[in-house]
Amino acid sequence: REVALESRFDLLERATEPKFAGECPGTPRREFQDGIVAGIRVRPVQNPYVRLTAAQKYRLNNWPSRDWKGWIPQRAHVRGSRRKYRLPEDISPYKDELGEWHPPRVSGRYKADIEKQYYMHNLPWVWANNYYQGSVHYMDREPKGKTYWYKKEFRRAQVAEALKRADQMVDDYRKERREKKRLSWIESMVLEFAGEQTALPYIRQRRIPKM
């Protein structure tokens, strides 16, 4: 799955201004092609096909958070306010001069509004806590329900892979068992009287495999 590799601040320079378009006549219409590679959507993109009502136009034109011409990722507004907030400082807990911790200046409700602004500018939410680690995709989770049906198939695949190198595995096993055997009486006597350095080329080395 996709994992972030680039710097957050490099991505913020690629913000694109949202655009709006009327609905295409006729059905079905073609899916919006921005953010699609070979028919597969690889990143979220703001949908431009929106029928703007008078109330929506008022909100888009009135609040600074919807002023796309002057929108800056590091200094964002929230809906219903004309105050600018610094990112990511104002969406994280902060410590005052006395060492006391305080909750973020922006609540979760308005933080979600800023996140929506990022998506409308074709930017990922780079201030997520697990942005660089990523999260488990819901299609990659372990299936629910009875496990015997997929564990059996997994075991069958392991056996098929092991059978491809069966001859080598048998030879390795026989060699391991032969080297594990104790030295015979003759080999022990030769090692005892001749010494390890002299007898080394003539007797086998006992190797006990690590468990």
PDB file of C-alpha atoms in Angstrom:
ATOM      1  CA  ARG A   1       0.000   0.000   0.000  1.00  0.00           C
ATOM      2  CA  GLU A   2       1.000   3.603  -0.463  1.00  0.00           C
ATOM      3  CA  VAL A   3       3.380   4.964   2.197  1.00  0.00           C
ATOM      4  CA  ALA A   4       4.498   8.608   2.369  1.00  0.00           C
ATOM      5  CA  LEU A   5       8.103   9.106   1.274  1.00  0.00           C
ATOM      6  CA  GLU A   6       8.392  12.825   0.573  1.00  0.00           C
ATOM      7  CA  SER A   7       8.657  15.671   3.019  1.00  0.00           C
ATOM      8  CA  ARG A   8       5.419  17.260   4.203  1.00  0.00           C
ATOM      9  CA  PHE A   9       6.617  20.718   3.249  1.00  0.00           C
ATOM     10  CA  ASP A  10       7.476  19.665  -0.308  1.00  0.00           C
ATOM     11  CA  LEU A  11       3.944  18.331  -0.737  1.00  0.00           C
ATOM     12  CA  LEU A  12       2.356  21.536   0.555  1.00  0.00           C
ATOM     13  CA  GLU A  13       3.872  23.474  -2.350  1.00  0.00           C
ATOM     14  CA  ARG A  14       1.801  21.422  -4.832  1.00  0.00           C
ATOM     15  CA  ALA A  15      -1.597  22.677  -3.741  1.00  0.00           C
ATOM     16  CA  THR A  16      -3.973  23.288  -6.652  1.00  0.00           C
ATOM     17  CA  GLU A  17      -6.914  25.654  -6.552  1.00  0.00           C
ATOM     18  CA  PRO A  18     -10.308  23.889  -6.457  1.00  0.00           C
ATOM     19  CA  LYS A  19     -12.453  24.160  -9.549  1.00  0.00           C
ATOM     20  CA  PHE A  20     -16.152  23.645  -9.997  1.00  0.00           C
ATOM     21  CA  ALA A  21     -18.054  22.426 -13.021  1.00  0.00           C
ATOM     22  CA  GLY A  22     -21.622  21.713 -13.943  1.00  0.00           C
ATOM     23  CA  GLU A  23     -22.906  18.181 -14.136  1.00  0.00           C
ATOM     24  CA  CYS A  24     -22.259  16.489 -17.476  1.00  0.00           C
ATOM     25  CA  PRO A  25     -25.441  15.893 -19.497  1.00  0.00           C
ATOM     26  CA  GLY A  26     -26.597  12.314 -19.854  1.00  0.00           C
ATOM     27  CA  THR A  27     -25.892   9.231 -17.786  1.00  0.00           C
ATOM     28  CA  PRO A  28     -23.635   7.565 -16.998  1.00  0.00           C
ATOM     29  CA  ARG A  29     -20.946  10.241 -16.922  1.00  0.00           C
ATOM     30  CA  ARG A  30     -17.229   9.490 -16.913  1.00  0.00           C
ATOM     31  CA  GLU A  31     -15.451   9.515 -13.555  1.00  0.00           C
ATOM     32  CA  PHE A  32     -13.291  12.570 -12.823  1.00  0.00           C
ATOM     33  CA  GLN A  33      -9.846  11.602 -14.134  1.00  0.00           C
ATOM     34  CA  ASP A  34      -7.583  13.579 -11.796  1.00  0.00           C
ATOM     35  CA  GLY A  35      -5.790  11.268  -9.347  1.00  0.00           C
ATOM     36  CA  ILE A  36      -6.504   8.123 -11.425  1.00  0.00           C
ATOM     37  CA  VAL A  37      -3.809   5.847 -12.886  1.00  0.00           C
ATOM     38  CA  ALA A  38      -4.928   3.091 -15.271  1.00  0.00           C
ATOM     39  CA  GLY A  39      -8.496   3.318 -13.964  1.00  0.00           C
ATOM     40  CA  ILE A  40      -7.454   3.026 -10.285  1.00  0.00           C
ATOM     41  CA  ARG A  41      -7.788   6.007  -7.946  1.00  0.00           C
ATOM     42  CA  VAL A  42      -4.443   6.532  -6.187  1.00  0.00           C
ATOM     43  CA  ARG A  43      -5.249   9.701  -4.207  1.00  0.00           C
ATOM     44  CA  PRO A  44      -8.362  11.534  -3.064  1.00  0.00           C
ATOM     45  CA  VAL A  45      -9.423  14.427  -5.275  1.00  0.00           C
ATOM     46  CA  GLN A  46     -12.011  17.140  -4.702  1.00  0.00           C
ATOM     47  CA  ASN A  47     -15.078  16.464  -6.831  1.00  0.00           C
ATOM     48  CA  PRO A  48     -15.683  19.469  -9.109  1.00  0.00           C
ATOM     49  CA  TYR A  49     -19.137  18.392 -10.225  1.00  0.00           C
ATOM     50  CA  VAL A  50     -21.175  20.338  -7.695  1.00  0.00           C
ATOM     51  CA  ARG A  51     -24.443  22.144  -8.290  1.00  0.00           C
ATOM     52  CA  LEU A  52     -23.913  25.345  -6.324  1.00  0.00           C
ATOM     53  CA  THR A  53     -26.974  26.807  -4.629  1.00  0.00           C
ATOM     54  CA  ALA A  54     -27.292  30.379  -3.430  1.00  0.00           C
ATOM     55  CA  ALA A  55     -26.533  29.336   0.159  1.00  0.00           C
ATOM     56  CA  GLN A  56     -23.423  27.421  -0.912  1.00  0.00           C
ATOM     57  CA  LYS A  57     -22.188  30.353  -2.986  1.00  0.00           C
ATOM     58  CA  TYR A  58     -22.630  32.646   0.011  1.00  0.00           C
ATOM     59  CA  ARG A  59     -20.553  30.384   2.224  1.00  0.00           C
ATOM     60  CA  LEU A  60     -17.902  29.999  -0.447  1.00  0.00           C
ATOM     61  CA  ASN A  61     -17.630  33.738  -1.021  1.00  0.00           C
ATOM     62  CA  ASN A  62     -17.996  34.981   2.557  1.00  0.00           C
ATOM     63  CA  TRP A  63     -15.669  32.968   4.800  1.00  0.00           C
ATOM     64  CA  PRO A  64     -11.866  33.288   4.471  1.00  0.00           C
ATOM     65  CA  SER A  65     -11.589  29.499   4.839  1.00  0.00           C
ATOM     66  CA  ARG A  66     -13.208  29.247   1.378  1.00  0.00           C
ATOM     67  CA  ASP A  67     -11.152  31.984  -0.255  1.00  0.00           C
ATOM     68  CA  TRP A  68      -9.215  29.736  -2.631  1.00  0.00           C
ATOM     69  CA  LYS A  69      -7.159  32.561  -4.136  1.00  0.00           C
ATOM     70  CA  GLY A  70      -5.433  33.389  -0.847  1.00  0.00           C
ATOM     71  CA  TRP A  71      -5.433  29.949   0.776  1.00  0.00           C
ATOM     72  CA  ILE A  72      -2.137  28.990   2.472  1.00  0.00           C
ATOM     73  CA  PRO A  73      -1.605  25.473   3.913  1.00  0.00           C
ATOM     74  CA  GLN A  74       0.460  26.684   6.880  1.00  0.00           C
ATOM     75  CA  ARG A  75      -1.958  29.488   7.867  1.00  0.00           C
ATOM     76  CA  ALA A  76      -5.533  28.247   7.563  1.00  0.00           C
ATOM     77  CA  HIS A  77      -8.902  29.635   8.603  1.00  0.00           C
ATOM     78  CA  VAL A  78     -11.875  27.662   9.846  1.00  0.00           C
ATOM     79  CA  ARG A  79     -15.483  28.086   8.869  1.00  0.00           C
ATOM     80  CA  GLY A  80     -17.294  30.672  10.964  1.00  0.00           C
ATOM     81  CA  SER A  81     -14.131  32.530  11.978  1.00  0.00           C
ATOM     82  CA  ARG A  82     -11.810  35.122  10.489  1.00  0.00           C
ATOM     83  CA  ARG A  83      -8.853  34.179  12.681  1.00  0.00           C
ATOM     84  CA  LYS A  84      -5.838  32.482  11.118  1.00  0.00           C
ATOM     85  CA  TYR A  85      -4.400  29.359  12.740  1.00  0.00           C
ATOM     86  CA  ARG A  86      -0.840  28.099  12.430  1.00  0.00           C
ATOM     87  CA  LEU A  87      -0.325  24.537  11.305  1.00  0.00           C
ATOM     88  CA  PRO A  88       0.658  22.210  12.868  1.00  0.00           C
ATOM     89  CA  GLU A  89       1.197  24.217  16.075  1.00  0.00           C
ATOM     90  CA  ASP A  90      -2.461  25.047  16.715  1.00  0.00           C
ATOM     91  CA  ILE A  91      -3.799  21.520  16.137  1.00  0.00           C
ATOM     92  CA  SER A  92      -1.396  19.934  18.663  1.00  0.00           C
ATOM     93  CA  PRO A  93      -1.294  20.131  22.478  1.00  0.00           C
ATOM     94  CA  TYR A  94       1.064  22.844  23.683  1.00  0.00           C
ATOM     95  CA  LYS A  95       3.015  23.690  26.821  1.00  0.00           C
ATOM     96  CA  ASP A  96       2.978  27.148  28.386  1.00  0.00           C
ATOM     97  CA  GLU A  97       5.867  28.983  30.028  1.00  0.00           C
ATOM     98  CA  LEU A  98       5.122  27.280  33.376  1.00  0.00           C
ATOM     99  CA  GLY A  99       5.360  23.788  31.887  1.00  0.00           C
ATOM    100  CA  GLU A 100       1.591  23.160  31.960  1.00  0.00           C
ATOM    101  CA  TRP A 101       0.083  21.243  29.054  1.00  0.00           C
ATOM    102  CA  HIS A 102      -3.045  22.577  27.311  1.00  0.00           C
ATOM    103  CA  PRO A 103      -5.380  21.092  24.684  1.00  0.00           C
ATOM    104  CA  PRO A 104      -5.024  22.233  21.045  1.00  0.00           C
ATOM    105  CA  ARG A 105      -6.270  25.709  20.189  1.00  0.00           C
ATOM    106  CA  VAL A 106      -8.324  24.200  17.364  1.00  0.00           C
ATOM    107  CA  SER A 107     -10.955  21.664  18.411  1.00  0.00           C
ATOM    108  CA  GLY A 108     -11.544  18.421  16.557  1.00  0.00           C
ATOM    109  CA  ARG A 109     -14.596  19.853  14.801  1.00  0.00           C
ATOM    110  CA  TYR A 110     -12.651  22.694  13.165  1.00  0.00           C
ATOM    111  CA  LYS A 111      -9.594  20.538  12.650  1.00  0.00           C
ATOM    112  CA  ALA A 112     -11.799  18.362  10.426  1.00  0.00           C
ATOM    113  CA  ASP A 113     -12.769  21.490   8.466  1.00  0.00           C
ATOM    114  CA  ILE A 114      -9.083  22.297   7.863  1.00  0.00           C
ATOM    115  CA  GLU A 115      -8.504  18.693   6.795  1.00  0.00           C
ATOM    116  CA  LYS A 116     -11.338  19.069   4.287  1.00  0.00           C
ATOM    117  CA  GLN A 117      -9.646  22.181   2.894  1.00  0.00           C
ATOM    118  CA  TYR A 118      -6.479  20.153   2.284  1.00  0.00           C
ATOM    119  CA  TYR A 119      -8.442  17.535   0.369  1.00  0.00           C
ATOM    120  CA  MET A 120     -10.148  20.210  -1.725  1.00  0.00           C
ATOM    121  CA  HIS A 121      -6.694  21.434  -2.770  1.00  0.00           C
ATOM    122  CA  ASN A 122      -5.637  17.899  -3.755  1.00  0.00           C
ATOM    123  CA  LEU A 123      -3.312  17.583  -0.755  1.00  0.00           C
ATOM    124  CA  PRO A 124      -3.118  14.631   1.655  1.00  0.00           C
ATOM    125  CA  TRP A 125      -3.662  15.308   5.351  1.00  0.00           C
ATOM    126  CA  VAL A 126       0.042  15.520   6.140  1.00  0.00           C
ATOM    127  CA  TRP A 127      -0.466  16.336   9.838  1.00  0.00           C
ATOM    128  CA  ALA A 128      -1.928  12.940  10.730  1.00  0.00           C
ATOM    129  CA  ASN A 129      -0.086  11.163  13.553  1.00  0.00           C
ATOM    130  CA  ASN A 130       0.538   8.037  11.457  1.00  0.00           C
ATOM    131  CA  TYR A 131       1.205   9.862   8.182  1.00  0.00           C
ATOM    132  CA  TYR A 132       4.671   8.345   7.648  1.00  0.00           C
ATOM    133  CA  GLN A 133       3.889   4.944   9.215  1.00  0.00           C
ATOM    134  CA  GLY A 134       0.629   4.410   7.354  1.00  0.00           C
ATOM    135  CA  SER A 135      -2.266   2.290   8.543  1.00  0.00           C
ATOM    136  CA  VAL A 136      -3.498  -1.182   7.703  1.00  0.00           C
ATOM    137  CA  HIS A 137      -5.818  -1.070   4.724  1.00  0.00           C
ATOM    138  CA  TYR A 138      -9.169  -2.664   5.434  1.00  0.00           C
ATOM    139  CA  MET A 139      -8.590  -5.114   2.581  1.00  0.00           C
ATOM    140  CA  ASP A 140      -5.324  -6.243   4.224  1.00  0.00           C
ATOM    141  CA  ARG A 141      -6.881  -7.205   7.545  1.00  0.00           C
ATOM    142  CA  GLU A 142      -7.215 -10.819   8.620  1.00  0.00           C
ATOM    143  CA  PRO A 143     -10.560 -12.193   7.437  1.00  0.00           C
ATOM    144  CA  LYS A 144     -13.256 -12.666  10.034  1.00  0.00           C
ATOM    145  CA  GLY A 145     -15.077 -15.925  10.608  1.00  0.00           C
ATOM    146  CA  LYS A 146     -13.785 -19.490  10.608  1.00  0.00           C
ATOM    147  CA  THR A 147     -10.089 -19.729   9.909  1.00  0.00           C
ATOM    148  CA  TYR A 148      -9.743 -23.289   8.662  1.00  0.00           C
ATOM    149  CA  TRP A 149     -10.628 -22.420   5.052  1.00  0.00           C
ATOM    150  CA  TYR A 150      -7.792 -19.960   4.488  1.00  0.00           C
ATOM    151  CA  LYS A 151      -5.254 -21.566   6.871  1.00  0.00           C
ATOM    152  CA  LYS A 152      -5.630 -24.825   4.949  1.00  0.00           C
ATOM    153  CA  GLU A 153      -4.897 -23.043   1.666  1.00  0.00           C
ATOM    154  CA  PHE A 154      -1.920 -21.269   3.225  1.00  0.00           C
ATOM    155  CA  ARG A 155      -0.530 -24.576   4.477  1.00  0.00           C
ATOM    156  CA  ARG A 156      -1.058 -26.149   1.071  1.00  0.00           C
ATOM    157  CA  ALA A 157       0.932 -23.342  -0.556  1.00  0.00           C
ATOM    158  CA  GLN A 158       3.755 -23.811   1.960  1.00  0.00           C
ATOM    159  CA  VAL A 159       3.917 -27.534   1.175  1.00  0.00           C
ATOM    160  CA  ALA A 160       3.976 -26.901  -2.574  1.00  0.00           C
ATOM    161  CA  GLU A 161       6.843 -24.425  -2.155  1.00  0.00           C
ATOM    162  CA  ALA A 162       8.809 -26.859   0.047  1.00  0.00           C
ATOM    163  CA  LEU A 163       8.386 -29.724  -2.442  1.00  0.00           C
ATOM    164  CA  LYS A 164      10.245 -27.703  -5.092  1.00  0.00           C
ATOM    165  CA  ARG A 165      13.444 -28.007  -3.008  1.00  0.00           C
ATOM    166  CA  ALA A 166      12.726 -31.426  -1.483  1.00  0.00           C
ATOM    167  CA  ASP A 167      15.948 -33.103  -2.779  1.00  0.00           C
ATOM    168  CA  GLN A 168      18.171 -30.381  -1.341  1.00  0.00           C
ATOM    169  CA  MET A 169      16.317 -30.474   1.969  1.00  0.00           C
ATOM    170  CA  VAL A 170      16.767 -34.277   2.216  1.00  0.00           C
ATOM    171  CA  ASP A 171      20.514 -33.976   1.538  1.00  0.00           C
ATOM    172  CA  ASP A 172      20.867 -31.222   4.124  1.00  0.00           C
ATOM    173  CA  TYR A 173      18.955 -33.281   6.677  1.00  0.00           C
ATOM    174  CA  ARG A 174      21.136 -36.371   6.130  1.00  0.00           C
ATOM    175  CA  LYS A 175      24.307 -34.289   6.363  1.00  0.00           C
ATOM    176  CA  GLU A 176      23.061 -32.677   9.566  1.00  0.00           C
ATOM    177  CA  ARG A 177      22.225 -36.059  11.136  1.00  0.00           C
ATOM    178  CA  ARG A 178      25.617 -37.494  10.118  1.00  0.00           C
ATOM    179  CA  GLU A 179      27.522 -34.559  11.613  1.00  0.00           C
ATOM    180  CA  LYS A 180      25.454 -34.730  14.800  1.00  0.00           C
ATOM    181  CA  LYS A 181      26.565 -38.307  15.573  1.00  0.00           C
ATOM    182  CA  ARG A 182      29.024 -38.842  18.406  1.00  0.00           C
ATOM    183  CA  LEU A 183      32.600 -39.683  17.494  1.00  0.00           C
ATOM    184  CA  SER A 184      33.372 -43.406  17.348  1.00  0.00           C
ATOM    185  CA  TRP A 185      35.837 -45.064  19.755  1.00  0.00           C
ATOM    186  CA  ILE A 186      38.622 -45.030  17.162  1.00  0.00           C
ATOM    187  CA  GLU A 187      38.047 -41.356  16.337  1.00  0.00           C
ATOM    188  CA  SER A 188      38.050 -40.509  20.031  1.00  0.00           C
ATOM    189  CA  MET A 189      41.344 -42.335  20.582  1.00  0.00           C
ATOM    190  CA  VAL A 190      42.991 -40.651  17.589  1.00  0.00           C
ATOM    191  CA  LEU A 191      41.826 -37.254  18.844  1.00  0.00           C
ATOM    192  CA  GLU A 192      43.052 -38.003  22.365  1.00  0.00           C
ATOM    193  CA  PHE A 193      46.572 -39.276  21.462  1.00  0.00           C
ATOM    194  CA  ALA A 194      47.347 -37.206  18.356  1.00  0.00           C
ATOM    195  CA  GLY A 195      45.843 -33.954  19.527  1.00  0.00           C
ATOM    196  CA  GLU A 196      43.197 -31.819  17.909  1.00  0.00           C
ATOM    197  CA  GLN A 197      45.518 -29.924  15.548  1.00  0.00           C
ATOM    198  CA  THR A 198      47.179 -33.092  14.125  1.00  0.00           C
ATOM    199  CA  ALA A 199      44.033 -35.230  13.921  1.00  0.00           C
ATOM    200  CA  LEU A 200      41.834 -32.510  12.404  1.00  0.00           C
ATOM    201  CA  PRO A 201      42.334 -33.547   8.712  1.00  0.00           C
ATOM    202  CA  TYR A 202      41.618 -37.237   9.457  1.00  0.00           C
ATOM    203  CA  ILE A 203      38.503 -37.234  11.631  1.00  0.00           C
ATOM    204  CA  ARG A 204      35.160 -35.622  11.079  1.00  0.00           C
ATOM    205  CA  GLN A 205      33.992 -32.566  12.961  1.00  0.00           C
ATOM    206  CA  ARG A 206      30.932 -33.031  15.140  1.00  0.00           C
ATOM    207  CA  ARG A 207      28.434 -30.229  14.696  1.00  0.00           C
ATOM    208  CA  ILE A 208      25.326 -30.038  16.877  1.00  0.00           C
ATOM    209  CA  PRO A 209      22.605 -27.967  15.134  1.00  0.00           C
ATOM    210  CA  LYS A 210      21.256 -24.978  16.978  1.00  0.00           C
ATOM    211  CA  MET A 211      17.653 -25.311  17.994  1.00  0.00           C
TER     212      MET A 211
END
